[in-house]
PDB file of N, CA and C in Angstrom:
ATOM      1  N   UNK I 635      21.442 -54.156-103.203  1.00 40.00           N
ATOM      2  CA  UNK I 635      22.212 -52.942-103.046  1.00 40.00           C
ATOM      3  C   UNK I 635      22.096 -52.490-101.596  1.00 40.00           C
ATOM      4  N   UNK I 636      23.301 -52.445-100.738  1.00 42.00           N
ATOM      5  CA  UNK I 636      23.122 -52.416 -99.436  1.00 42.00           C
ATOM      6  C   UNK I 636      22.954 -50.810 -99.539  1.00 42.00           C
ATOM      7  N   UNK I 637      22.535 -50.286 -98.023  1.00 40.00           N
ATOM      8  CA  UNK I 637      21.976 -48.681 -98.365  1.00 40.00           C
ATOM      9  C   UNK I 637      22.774 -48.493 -96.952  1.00 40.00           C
ATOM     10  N   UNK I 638      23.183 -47.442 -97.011  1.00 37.00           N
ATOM     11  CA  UNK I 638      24.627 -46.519 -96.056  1.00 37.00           C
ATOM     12  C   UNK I 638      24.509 -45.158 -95.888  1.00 37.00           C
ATOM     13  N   UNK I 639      24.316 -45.355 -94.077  1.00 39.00           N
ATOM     14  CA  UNK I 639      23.774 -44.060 -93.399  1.00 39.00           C
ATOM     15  C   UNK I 639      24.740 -43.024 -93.828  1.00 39.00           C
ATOM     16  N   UNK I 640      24.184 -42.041 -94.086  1.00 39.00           N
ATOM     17  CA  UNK I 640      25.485 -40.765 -94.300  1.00 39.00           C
ATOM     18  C   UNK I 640      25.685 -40.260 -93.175  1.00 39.00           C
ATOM     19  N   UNK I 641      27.440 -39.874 -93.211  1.00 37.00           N
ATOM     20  CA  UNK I 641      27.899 -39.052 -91.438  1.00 37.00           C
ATOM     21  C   UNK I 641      27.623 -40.166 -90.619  1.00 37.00           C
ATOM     22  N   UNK I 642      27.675 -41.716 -90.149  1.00 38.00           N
ATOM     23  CA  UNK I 642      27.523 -42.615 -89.085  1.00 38.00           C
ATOM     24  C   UNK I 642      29.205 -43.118 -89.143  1.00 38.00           C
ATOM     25  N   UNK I 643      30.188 -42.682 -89.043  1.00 40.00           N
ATOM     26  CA  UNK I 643      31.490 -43.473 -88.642  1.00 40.00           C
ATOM     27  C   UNK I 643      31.454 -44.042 -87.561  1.00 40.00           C
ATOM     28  N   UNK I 644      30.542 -43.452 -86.358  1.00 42.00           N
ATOM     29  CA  UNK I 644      30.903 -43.908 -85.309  1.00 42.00           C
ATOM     30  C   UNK I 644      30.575 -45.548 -84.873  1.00 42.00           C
ATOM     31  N   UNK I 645      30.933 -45.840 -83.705  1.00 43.00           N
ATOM     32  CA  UNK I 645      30.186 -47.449 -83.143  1.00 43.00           C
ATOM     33  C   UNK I 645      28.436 -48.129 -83.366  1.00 43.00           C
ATOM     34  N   UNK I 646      28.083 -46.608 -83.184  1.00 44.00           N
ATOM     35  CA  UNK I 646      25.915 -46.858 -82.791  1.00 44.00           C
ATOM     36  C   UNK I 646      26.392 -46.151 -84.660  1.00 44.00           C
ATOM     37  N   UNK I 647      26.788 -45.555 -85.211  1.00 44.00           N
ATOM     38  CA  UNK I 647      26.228 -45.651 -87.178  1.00 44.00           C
ATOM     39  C   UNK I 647      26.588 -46.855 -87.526  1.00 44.00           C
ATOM     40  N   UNK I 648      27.412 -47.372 -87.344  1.00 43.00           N
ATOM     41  CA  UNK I 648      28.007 -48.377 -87.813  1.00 43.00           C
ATOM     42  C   UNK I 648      26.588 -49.613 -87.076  1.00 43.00           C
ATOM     43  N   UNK I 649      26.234 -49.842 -86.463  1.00 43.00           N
ATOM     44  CA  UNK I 649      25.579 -50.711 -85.980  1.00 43.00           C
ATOM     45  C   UNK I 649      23.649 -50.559 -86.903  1.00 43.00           C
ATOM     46  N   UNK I 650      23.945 -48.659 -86.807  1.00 42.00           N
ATOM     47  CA  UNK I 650      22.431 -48.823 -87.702  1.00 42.00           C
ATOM     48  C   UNK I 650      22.536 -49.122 -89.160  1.00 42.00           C
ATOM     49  N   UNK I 651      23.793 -49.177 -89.587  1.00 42.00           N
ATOM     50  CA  UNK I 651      24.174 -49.332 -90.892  1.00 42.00           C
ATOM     51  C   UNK I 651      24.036 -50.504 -91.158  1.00 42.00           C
ATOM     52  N   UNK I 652      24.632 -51.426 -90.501  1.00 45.00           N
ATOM     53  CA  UNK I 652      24.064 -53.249 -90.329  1.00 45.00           C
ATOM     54  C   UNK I 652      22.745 -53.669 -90.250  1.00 45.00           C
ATOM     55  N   UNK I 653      21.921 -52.769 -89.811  1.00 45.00           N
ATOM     56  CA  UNK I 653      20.622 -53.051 -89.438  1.00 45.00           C
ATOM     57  C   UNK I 653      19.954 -52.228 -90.754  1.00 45.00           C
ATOM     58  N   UNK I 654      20.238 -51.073 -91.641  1.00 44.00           N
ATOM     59  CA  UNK I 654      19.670 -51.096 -92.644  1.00 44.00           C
ATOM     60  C   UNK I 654      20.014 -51.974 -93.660  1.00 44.00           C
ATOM     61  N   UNK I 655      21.211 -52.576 -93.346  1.00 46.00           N
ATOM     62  CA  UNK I 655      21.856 -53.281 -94.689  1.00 46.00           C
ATOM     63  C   UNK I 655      20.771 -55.181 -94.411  1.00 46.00           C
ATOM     64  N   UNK I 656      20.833 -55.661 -93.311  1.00 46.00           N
ATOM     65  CA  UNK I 656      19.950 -56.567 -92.586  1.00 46.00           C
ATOM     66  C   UNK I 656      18.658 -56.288 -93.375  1.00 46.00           C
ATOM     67  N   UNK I 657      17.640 -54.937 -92.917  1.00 48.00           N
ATOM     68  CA  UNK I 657      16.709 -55.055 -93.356  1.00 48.00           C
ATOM     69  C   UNK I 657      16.331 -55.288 -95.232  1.00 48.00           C
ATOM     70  N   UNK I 658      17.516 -54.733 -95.849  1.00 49.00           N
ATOM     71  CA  UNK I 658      17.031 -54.354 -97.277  1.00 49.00           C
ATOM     72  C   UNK I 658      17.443 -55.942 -98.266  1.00 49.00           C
ATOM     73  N   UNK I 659      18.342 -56.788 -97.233  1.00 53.00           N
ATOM     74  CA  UNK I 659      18.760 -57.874 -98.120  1.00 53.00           C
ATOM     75  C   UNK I 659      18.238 -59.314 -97.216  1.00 53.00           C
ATOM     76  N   UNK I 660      17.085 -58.836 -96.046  1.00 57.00           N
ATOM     77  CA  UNK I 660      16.618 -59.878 -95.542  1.00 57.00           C
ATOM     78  C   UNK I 660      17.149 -60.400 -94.365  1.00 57.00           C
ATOM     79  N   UNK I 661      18.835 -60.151 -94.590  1.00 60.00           N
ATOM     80  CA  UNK I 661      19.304 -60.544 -93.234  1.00 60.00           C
ATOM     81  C   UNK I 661      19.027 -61.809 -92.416  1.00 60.00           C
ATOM     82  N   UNK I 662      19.769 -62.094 -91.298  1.00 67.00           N
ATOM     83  CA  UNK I 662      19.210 -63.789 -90.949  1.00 67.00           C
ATOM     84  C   UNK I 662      18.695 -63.521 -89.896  1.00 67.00           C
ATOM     85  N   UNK I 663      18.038 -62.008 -89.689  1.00 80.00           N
ATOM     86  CA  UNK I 663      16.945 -62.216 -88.565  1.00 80.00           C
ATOM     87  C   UNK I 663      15.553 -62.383 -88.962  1.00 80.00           C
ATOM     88  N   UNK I 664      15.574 -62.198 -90.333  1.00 78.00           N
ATOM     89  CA  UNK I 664      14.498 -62.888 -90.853  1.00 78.00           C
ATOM     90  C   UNK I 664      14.094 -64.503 -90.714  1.00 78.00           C
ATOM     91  N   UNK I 665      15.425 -65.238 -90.320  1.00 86.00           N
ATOM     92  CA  UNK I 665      15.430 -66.422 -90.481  1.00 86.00           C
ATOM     93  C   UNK I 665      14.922 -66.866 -88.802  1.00 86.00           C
ATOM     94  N   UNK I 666      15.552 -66.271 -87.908  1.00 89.00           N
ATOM     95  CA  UNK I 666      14.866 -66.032 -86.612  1.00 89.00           C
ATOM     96  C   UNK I 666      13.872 -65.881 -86.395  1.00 89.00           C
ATOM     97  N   UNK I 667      13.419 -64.701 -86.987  1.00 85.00           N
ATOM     98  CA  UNK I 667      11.741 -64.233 -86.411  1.00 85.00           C
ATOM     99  C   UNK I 667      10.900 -65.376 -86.746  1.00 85.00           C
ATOM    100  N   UNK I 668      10.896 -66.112 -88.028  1.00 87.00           N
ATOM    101  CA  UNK I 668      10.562 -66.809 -88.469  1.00 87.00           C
ATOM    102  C   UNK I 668      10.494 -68.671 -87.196  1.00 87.00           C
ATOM    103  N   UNK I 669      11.681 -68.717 -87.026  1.00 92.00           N
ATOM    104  CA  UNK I 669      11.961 -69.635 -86.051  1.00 92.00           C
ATOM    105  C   UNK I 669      11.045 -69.508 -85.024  1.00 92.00           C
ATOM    106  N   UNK I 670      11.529 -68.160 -84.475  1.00 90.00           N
ATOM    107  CA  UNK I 670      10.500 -67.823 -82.929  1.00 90.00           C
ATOM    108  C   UNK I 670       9.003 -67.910 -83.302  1.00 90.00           C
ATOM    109  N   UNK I 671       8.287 -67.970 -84.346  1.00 88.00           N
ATOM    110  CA  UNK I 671       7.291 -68.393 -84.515  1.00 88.00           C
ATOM    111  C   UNK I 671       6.768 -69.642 -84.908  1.00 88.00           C
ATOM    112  N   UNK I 672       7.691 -70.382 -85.278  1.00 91.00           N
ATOM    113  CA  UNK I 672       7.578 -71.596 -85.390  1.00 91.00           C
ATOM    114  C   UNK I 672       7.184 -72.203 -83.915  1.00 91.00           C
ATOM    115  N   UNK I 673       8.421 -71.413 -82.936  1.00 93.00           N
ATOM    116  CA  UNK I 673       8.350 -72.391 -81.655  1.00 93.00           C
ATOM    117  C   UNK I 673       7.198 -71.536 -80.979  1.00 93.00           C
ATOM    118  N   UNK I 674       6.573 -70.797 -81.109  1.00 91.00           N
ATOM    119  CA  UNK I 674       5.463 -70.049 -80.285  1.00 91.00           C
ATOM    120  C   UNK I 674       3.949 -71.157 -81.101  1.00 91.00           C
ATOM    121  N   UNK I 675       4.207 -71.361 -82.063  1.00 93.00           N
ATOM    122  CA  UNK I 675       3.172 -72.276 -82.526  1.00 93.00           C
ATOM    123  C   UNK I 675       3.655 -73.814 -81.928  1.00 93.00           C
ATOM    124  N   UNK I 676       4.412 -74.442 -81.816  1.00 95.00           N
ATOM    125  CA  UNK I 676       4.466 -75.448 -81.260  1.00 95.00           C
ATOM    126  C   UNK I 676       3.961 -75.586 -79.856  1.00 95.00           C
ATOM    127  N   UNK I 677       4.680 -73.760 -78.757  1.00 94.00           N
ATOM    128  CA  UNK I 677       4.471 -73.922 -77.729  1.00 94.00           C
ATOM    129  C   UNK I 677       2.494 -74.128 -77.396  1.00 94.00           C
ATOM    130  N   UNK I 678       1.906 -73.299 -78.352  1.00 95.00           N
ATOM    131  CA  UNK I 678       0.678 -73.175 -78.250  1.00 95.00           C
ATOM    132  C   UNK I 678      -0.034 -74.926 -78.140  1.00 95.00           C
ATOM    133  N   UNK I 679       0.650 -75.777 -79.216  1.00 95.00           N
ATOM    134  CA  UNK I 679       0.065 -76.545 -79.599  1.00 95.00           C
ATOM    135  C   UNK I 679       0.339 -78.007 -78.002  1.00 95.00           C
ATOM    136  N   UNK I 680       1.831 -77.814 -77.728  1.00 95.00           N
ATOM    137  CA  UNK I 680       1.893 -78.491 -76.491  1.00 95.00           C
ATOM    138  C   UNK I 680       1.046 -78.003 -75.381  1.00 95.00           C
ATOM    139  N   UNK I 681       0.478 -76.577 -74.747  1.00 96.00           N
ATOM    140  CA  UNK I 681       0.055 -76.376 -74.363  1.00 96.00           C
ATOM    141  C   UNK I 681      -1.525 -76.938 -73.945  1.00 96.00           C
ATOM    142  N   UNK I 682      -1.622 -76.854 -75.403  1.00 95.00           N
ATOM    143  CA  UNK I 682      -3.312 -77.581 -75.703  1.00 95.00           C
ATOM    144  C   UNK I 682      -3.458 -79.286 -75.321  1.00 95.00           C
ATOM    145  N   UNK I 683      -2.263 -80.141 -75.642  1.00 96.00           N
ATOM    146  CA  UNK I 683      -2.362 -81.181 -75.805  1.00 96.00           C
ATOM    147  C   UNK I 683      -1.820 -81.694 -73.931  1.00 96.00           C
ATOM    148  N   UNK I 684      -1.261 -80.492 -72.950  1.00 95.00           N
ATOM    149  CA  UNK I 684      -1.490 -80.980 -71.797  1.00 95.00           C
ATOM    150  C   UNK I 684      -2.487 -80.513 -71.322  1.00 95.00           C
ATOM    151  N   UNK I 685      -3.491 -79.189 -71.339  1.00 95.00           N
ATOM    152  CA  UNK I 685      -4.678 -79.645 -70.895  1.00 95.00           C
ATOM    153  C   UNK I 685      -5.358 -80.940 -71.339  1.00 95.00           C
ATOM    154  N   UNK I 686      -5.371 -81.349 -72.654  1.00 96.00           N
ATOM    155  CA  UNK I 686      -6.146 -82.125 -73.047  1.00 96.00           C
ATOM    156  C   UNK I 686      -5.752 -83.320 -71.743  1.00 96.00           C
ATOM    157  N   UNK I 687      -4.747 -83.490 -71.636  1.00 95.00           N
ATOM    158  CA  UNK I 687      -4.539 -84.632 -71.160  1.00 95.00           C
ATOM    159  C   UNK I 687      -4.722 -84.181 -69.453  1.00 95.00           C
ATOM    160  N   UNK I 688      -4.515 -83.141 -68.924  1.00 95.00           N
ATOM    161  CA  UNK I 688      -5.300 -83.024 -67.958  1.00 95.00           C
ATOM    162  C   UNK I 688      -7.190 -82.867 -67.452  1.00 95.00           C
ATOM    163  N   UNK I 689      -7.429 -82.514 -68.383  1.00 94.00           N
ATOM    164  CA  UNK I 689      -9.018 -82.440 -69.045  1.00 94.00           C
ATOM    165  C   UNK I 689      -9.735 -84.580 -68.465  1.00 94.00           C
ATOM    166  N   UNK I 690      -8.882 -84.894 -69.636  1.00 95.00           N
ATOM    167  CA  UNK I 690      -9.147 -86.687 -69.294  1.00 95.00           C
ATOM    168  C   UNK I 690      -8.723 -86.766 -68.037  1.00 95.00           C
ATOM    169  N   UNK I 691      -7.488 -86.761 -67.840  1.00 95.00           N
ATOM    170  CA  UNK I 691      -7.387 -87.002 -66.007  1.00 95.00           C
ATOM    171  C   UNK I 691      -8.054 -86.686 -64.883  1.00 95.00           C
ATOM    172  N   UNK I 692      -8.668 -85.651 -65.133  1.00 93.00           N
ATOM    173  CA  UNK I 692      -9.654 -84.741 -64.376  1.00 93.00           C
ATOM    174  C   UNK I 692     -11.253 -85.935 -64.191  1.00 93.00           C
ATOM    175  N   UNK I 693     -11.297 -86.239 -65.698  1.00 93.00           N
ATOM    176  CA  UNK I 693     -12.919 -87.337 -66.054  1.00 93.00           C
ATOM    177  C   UNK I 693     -12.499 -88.531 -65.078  1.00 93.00           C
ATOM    178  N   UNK I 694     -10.941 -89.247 -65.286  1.00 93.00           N
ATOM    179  CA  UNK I 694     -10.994 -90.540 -64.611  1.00 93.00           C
ATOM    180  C   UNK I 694     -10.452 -89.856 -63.358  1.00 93.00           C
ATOM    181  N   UNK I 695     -10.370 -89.087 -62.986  1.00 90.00           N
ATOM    182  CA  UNK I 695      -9.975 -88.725 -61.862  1.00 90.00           C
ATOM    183  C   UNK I 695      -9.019 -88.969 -60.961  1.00 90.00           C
ATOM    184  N   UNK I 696      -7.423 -89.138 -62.081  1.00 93.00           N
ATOM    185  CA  UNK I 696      -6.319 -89.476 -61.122  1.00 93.00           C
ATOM    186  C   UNK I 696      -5.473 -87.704 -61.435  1.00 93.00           C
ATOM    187  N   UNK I 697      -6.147 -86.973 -61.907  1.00 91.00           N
ATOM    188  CA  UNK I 697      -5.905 -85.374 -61.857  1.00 91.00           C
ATOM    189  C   UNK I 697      -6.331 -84.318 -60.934  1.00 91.00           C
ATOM    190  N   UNK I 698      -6.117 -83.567 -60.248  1.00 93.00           N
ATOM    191  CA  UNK I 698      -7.234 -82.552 -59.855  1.00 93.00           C
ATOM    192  C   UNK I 698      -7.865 -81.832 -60.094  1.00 93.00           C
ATOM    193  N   UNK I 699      -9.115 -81.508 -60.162  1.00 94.00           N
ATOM    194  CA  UNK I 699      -9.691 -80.590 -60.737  1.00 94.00           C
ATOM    195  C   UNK I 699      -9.134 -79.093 -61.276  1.00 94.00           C
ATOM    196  N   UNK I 700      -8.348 -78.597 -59.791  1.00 94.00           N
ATOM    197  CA  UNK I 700      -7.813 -77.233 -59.987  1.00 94.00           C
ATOM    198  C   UNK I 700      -6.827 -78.014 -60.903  1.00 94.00           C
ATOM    199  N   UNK I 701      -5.756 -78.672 -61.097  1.00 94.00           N
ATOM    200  CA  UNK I 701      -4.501 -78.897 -61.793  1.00 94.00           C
ATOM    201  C   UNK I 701      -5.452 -78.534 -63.692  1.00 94.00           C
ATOM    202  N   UNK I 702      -6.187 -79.263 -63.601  1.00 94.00           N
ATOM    203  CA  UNK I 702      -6.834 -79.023 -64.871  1.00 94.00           C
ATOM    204  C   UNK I 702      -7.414 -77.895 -65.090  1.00 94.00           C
ATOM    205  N   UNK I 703      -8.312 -77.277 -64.455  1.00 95.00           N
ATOM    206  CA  UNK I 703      -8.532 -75.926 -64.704  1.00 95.00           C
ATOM    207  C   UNK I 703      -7.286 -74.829 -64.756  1.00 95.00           C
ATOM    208  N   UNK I 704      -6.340 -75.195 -64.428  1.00 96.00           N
ATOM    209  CA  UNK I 704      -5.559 -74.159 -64.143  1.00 96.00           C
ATOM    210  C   UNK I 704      -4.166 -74.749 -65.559  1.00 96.00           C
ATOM    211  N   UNK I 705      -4.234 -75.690 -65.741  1.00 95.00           N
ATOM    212  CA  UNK I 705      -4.067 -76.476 -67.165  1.00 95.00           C
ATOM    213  C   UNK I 705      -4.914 -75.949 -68.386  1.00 95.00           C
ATOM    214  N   UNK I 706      -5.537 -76.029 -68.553  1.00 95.00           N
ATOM    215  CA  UNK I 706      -6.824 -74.915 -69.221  1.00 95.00           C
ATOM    216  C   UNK I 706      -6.968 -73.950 -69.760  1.00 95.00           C
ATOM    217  N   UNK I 707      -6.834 -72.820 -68.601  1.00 96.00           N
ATOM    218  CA  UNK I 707      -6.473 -71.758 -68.528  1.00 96.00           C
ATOM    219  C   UNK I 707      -4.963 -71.546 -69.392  1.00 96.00           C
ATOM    220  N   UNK I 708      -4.079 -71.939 -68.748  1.00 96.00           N
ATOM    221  CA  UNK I 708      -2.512 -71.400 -69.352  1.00 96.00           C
ATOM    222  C   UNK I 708      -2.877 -72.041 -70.926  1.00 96.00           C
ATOM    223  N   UNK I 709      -3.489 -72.853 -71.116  1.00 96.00           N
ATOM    224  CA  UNK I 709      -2.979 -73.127 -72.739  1.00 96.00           C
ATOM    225  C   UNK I 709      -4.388 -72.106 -73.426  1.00 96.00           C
ATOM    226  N   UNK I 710      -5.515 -71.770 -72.779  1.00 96.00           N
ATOM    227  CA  UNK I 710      -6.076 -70.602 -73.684  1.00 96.00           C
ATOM    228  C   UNK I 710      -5.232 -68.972 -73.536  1.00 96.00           C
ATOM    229  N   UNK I 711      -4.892 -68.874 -72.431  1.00 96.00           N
ATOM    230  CA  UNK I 711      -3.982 -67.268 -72.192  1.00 96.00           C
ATOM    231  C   UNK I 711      -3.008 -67.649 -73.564  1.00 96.00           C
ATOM    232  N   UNK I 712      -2.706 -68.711 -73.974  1.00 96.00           N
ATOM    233  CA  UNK I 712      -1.453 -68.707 -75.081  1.00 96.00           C
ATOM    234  C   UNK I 712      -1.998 -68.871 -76.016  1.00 96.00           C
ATOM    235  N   UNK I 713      -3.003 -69.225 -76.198  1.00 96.00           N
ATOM    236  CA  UNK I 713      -3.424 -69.250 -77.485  1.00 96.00           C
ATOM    237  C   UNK I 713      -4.297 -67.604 -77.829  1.00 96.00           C
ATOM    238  N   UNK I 714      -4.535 -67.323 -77.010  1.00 97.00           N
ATOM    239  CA  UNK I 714      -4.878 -65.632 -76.769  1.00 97.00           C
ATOM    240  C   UNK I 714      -3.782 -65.038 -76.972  1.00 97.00           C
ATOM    241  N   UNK I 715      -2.887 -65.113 -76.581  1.00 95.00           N
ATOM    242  CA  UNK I 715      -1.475 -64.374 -76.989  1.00 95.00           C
ATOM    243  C   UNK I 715      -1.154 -64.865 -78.562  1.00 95.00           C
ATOM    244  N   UNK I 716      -1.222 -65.696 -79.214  1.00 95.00           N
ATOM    245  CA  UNK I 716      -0.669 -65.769 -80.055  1.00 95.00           C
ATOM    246  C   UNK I 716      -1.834 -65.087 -81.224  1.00 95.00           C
ATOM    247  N   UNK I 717      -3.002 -65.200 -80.995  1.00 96.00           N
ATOM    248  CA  UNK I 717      -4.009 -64.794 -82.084  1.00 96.00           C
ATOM    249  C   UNK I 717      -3.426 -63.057 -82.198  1.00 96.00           C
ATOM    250  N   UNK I 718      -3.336 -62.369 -81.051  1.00 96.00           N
ATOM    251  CA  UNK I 718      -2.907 -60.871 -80.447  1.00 96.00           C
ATOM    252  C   UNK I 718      -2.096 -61.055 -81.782  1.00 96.00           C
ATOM    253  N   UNK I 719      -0.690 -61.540 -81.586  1.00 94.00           N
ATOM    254  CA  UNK I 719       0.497 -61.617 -82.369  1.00 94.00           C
ATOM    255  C   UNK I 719       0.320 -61.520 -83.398  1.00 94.00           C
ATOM    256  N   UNK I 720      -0.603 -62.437 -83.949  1.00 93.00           N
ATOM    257  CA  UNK I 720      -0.794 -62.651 -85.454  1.00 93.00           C
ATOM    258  C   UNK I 720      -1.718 -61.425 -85.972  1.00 93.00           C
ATOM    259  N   UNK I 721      -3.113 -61.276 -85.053  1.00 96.00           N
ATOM    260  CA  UNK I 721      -3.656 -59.879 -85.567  1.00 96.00           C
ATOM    261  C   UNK I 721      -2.517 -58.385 -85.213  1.00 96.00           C
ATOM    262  N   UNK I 722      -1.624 -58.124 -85.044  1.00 96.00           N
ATOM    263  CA  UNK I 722      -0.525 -57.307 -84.685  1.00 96.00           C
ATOM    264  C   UNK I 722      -0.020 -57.347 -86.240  1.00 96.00           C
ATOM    265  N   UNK I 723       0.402 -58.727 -86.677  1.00 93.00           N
ATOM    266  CA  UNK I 723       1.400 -58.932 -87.789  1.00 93.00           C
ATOM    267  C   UNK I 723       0.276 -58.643 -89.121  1.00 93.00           C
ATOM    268  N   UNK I 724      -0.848 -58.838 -88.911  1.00 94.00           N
ATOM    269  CA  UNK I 724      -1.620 -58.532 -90.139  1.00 94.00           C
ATOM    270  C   UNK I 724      -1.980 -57.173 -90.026  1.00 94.00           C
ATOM    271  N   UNK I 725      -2.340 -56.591 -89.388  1.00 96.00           N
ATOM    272  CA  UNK I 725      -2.059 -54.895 -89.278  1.00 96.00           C
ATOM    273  C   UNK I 725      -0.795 -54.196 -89.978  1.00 96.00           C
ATOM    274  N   UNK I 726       0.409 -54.542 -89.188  1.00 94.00           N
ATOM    275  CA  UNK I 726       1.357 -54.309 -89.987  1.00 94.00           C
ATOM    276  C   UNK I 726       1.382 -54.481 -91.516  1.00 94.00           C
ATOM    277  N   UNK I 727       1.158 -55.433 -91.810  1.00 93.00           N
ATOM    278  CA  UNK I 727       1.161 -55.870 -93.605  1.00 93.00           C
ATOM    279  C   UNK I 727       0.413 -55.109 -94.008  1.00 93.00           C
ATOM    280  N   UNK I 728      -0.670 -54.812 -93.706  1.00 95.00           N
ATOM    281  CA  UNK I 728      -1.916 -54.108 -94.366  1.00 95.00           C
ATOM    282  C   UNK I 728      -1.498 -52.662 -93.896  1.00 95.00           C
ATOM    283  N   UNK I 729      -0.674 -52.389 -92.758  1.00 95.00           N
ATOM    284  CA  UNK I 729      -0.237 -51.114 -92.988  1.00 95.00           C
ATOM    285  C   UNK I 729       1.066 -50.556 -94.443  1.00 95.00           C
ATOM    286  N   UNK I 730       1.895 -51.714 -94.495  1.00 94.00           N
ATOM    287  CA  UNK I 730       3.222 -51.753 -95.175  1.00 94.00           C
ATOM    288  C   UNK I 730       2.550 -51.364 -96.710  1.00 94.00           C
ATOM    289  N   UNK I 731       1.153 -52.312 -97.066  1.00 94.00           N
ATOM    290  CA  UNK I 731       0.814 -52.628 -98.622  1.00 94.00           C
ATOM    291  C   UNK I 731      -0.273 -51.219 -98.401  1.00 94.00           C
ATOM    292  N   UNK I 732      -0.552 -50.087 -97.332  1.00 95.00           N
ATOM    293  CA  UNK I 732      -0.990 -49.213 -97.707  1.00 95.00           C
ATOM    294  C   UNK I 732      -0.083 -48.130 -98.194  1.00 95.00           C
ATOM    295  N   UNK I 733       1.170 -48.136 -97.754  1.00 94.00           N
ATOM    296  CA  UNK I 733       2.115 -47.374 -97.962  1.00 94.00           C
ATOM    297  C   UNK I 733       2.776 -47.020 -99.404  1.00 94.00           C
ATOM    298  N   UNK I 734       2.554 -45.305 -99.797  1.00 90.00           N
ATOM    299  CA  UNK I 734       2.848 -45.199-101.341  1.00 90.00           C
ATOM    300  C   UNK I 734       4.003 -45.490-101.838  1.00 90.00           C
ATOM    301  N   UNK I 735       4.301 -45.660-103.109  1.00 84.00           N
ATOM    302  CA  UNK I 735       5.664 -46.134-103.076  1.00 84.00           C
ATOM    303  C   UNK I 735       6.433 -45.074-103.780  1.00 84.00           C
TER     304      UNK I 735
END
């Protein structure tokens, strides 16, 4: 049952009206958000797997040290960002399932 702002005829009601009707039947930005986390977990996971491989290059030493440390670094800042994200998204839930009904 889509739900419809009262008094919004205009361009911006009409637009929040899409966006309540979006939120209450799921909408396909659900299907997005969903996506963008898919690829934020992939990005994390490529991240990891070129330090790794700068890490070894670094041991046989056709890498540079800084290239690897600084290889390193960017794939923990992302994996720090993404834990953020996820403790963000479990807050939310646990805020949503405190909420009376």
């Amino acid at each position: 049952m889509p739900i419809e702002v009262l008094g919004t005829r205009s361009g911006a009601g009409s637009a929040v009206t899409r966006g309540a009707k979006a939120a209450v039947t799921g909408g396909a930005d659900a299907g997005a958000f969903a996506e963008k986390l898919g690829q934020l977990v992939e990005h994390v996971e490529d991240t990891a797997a070129e330090a790794n491989v700068a890490i070894n290059g670094m041991i046989d030493k056709s890498v540079d040290v800084h290239e690897a440390m600084l290889a390193l670094t960017k794939a923990e800042q992302t994996f720090q960002l993404t834990v953020q994200i996820r403790n963000k998204l479990v807050q939310a839930y646990q805020d949503i399932m405190r909420m009376p009904v």
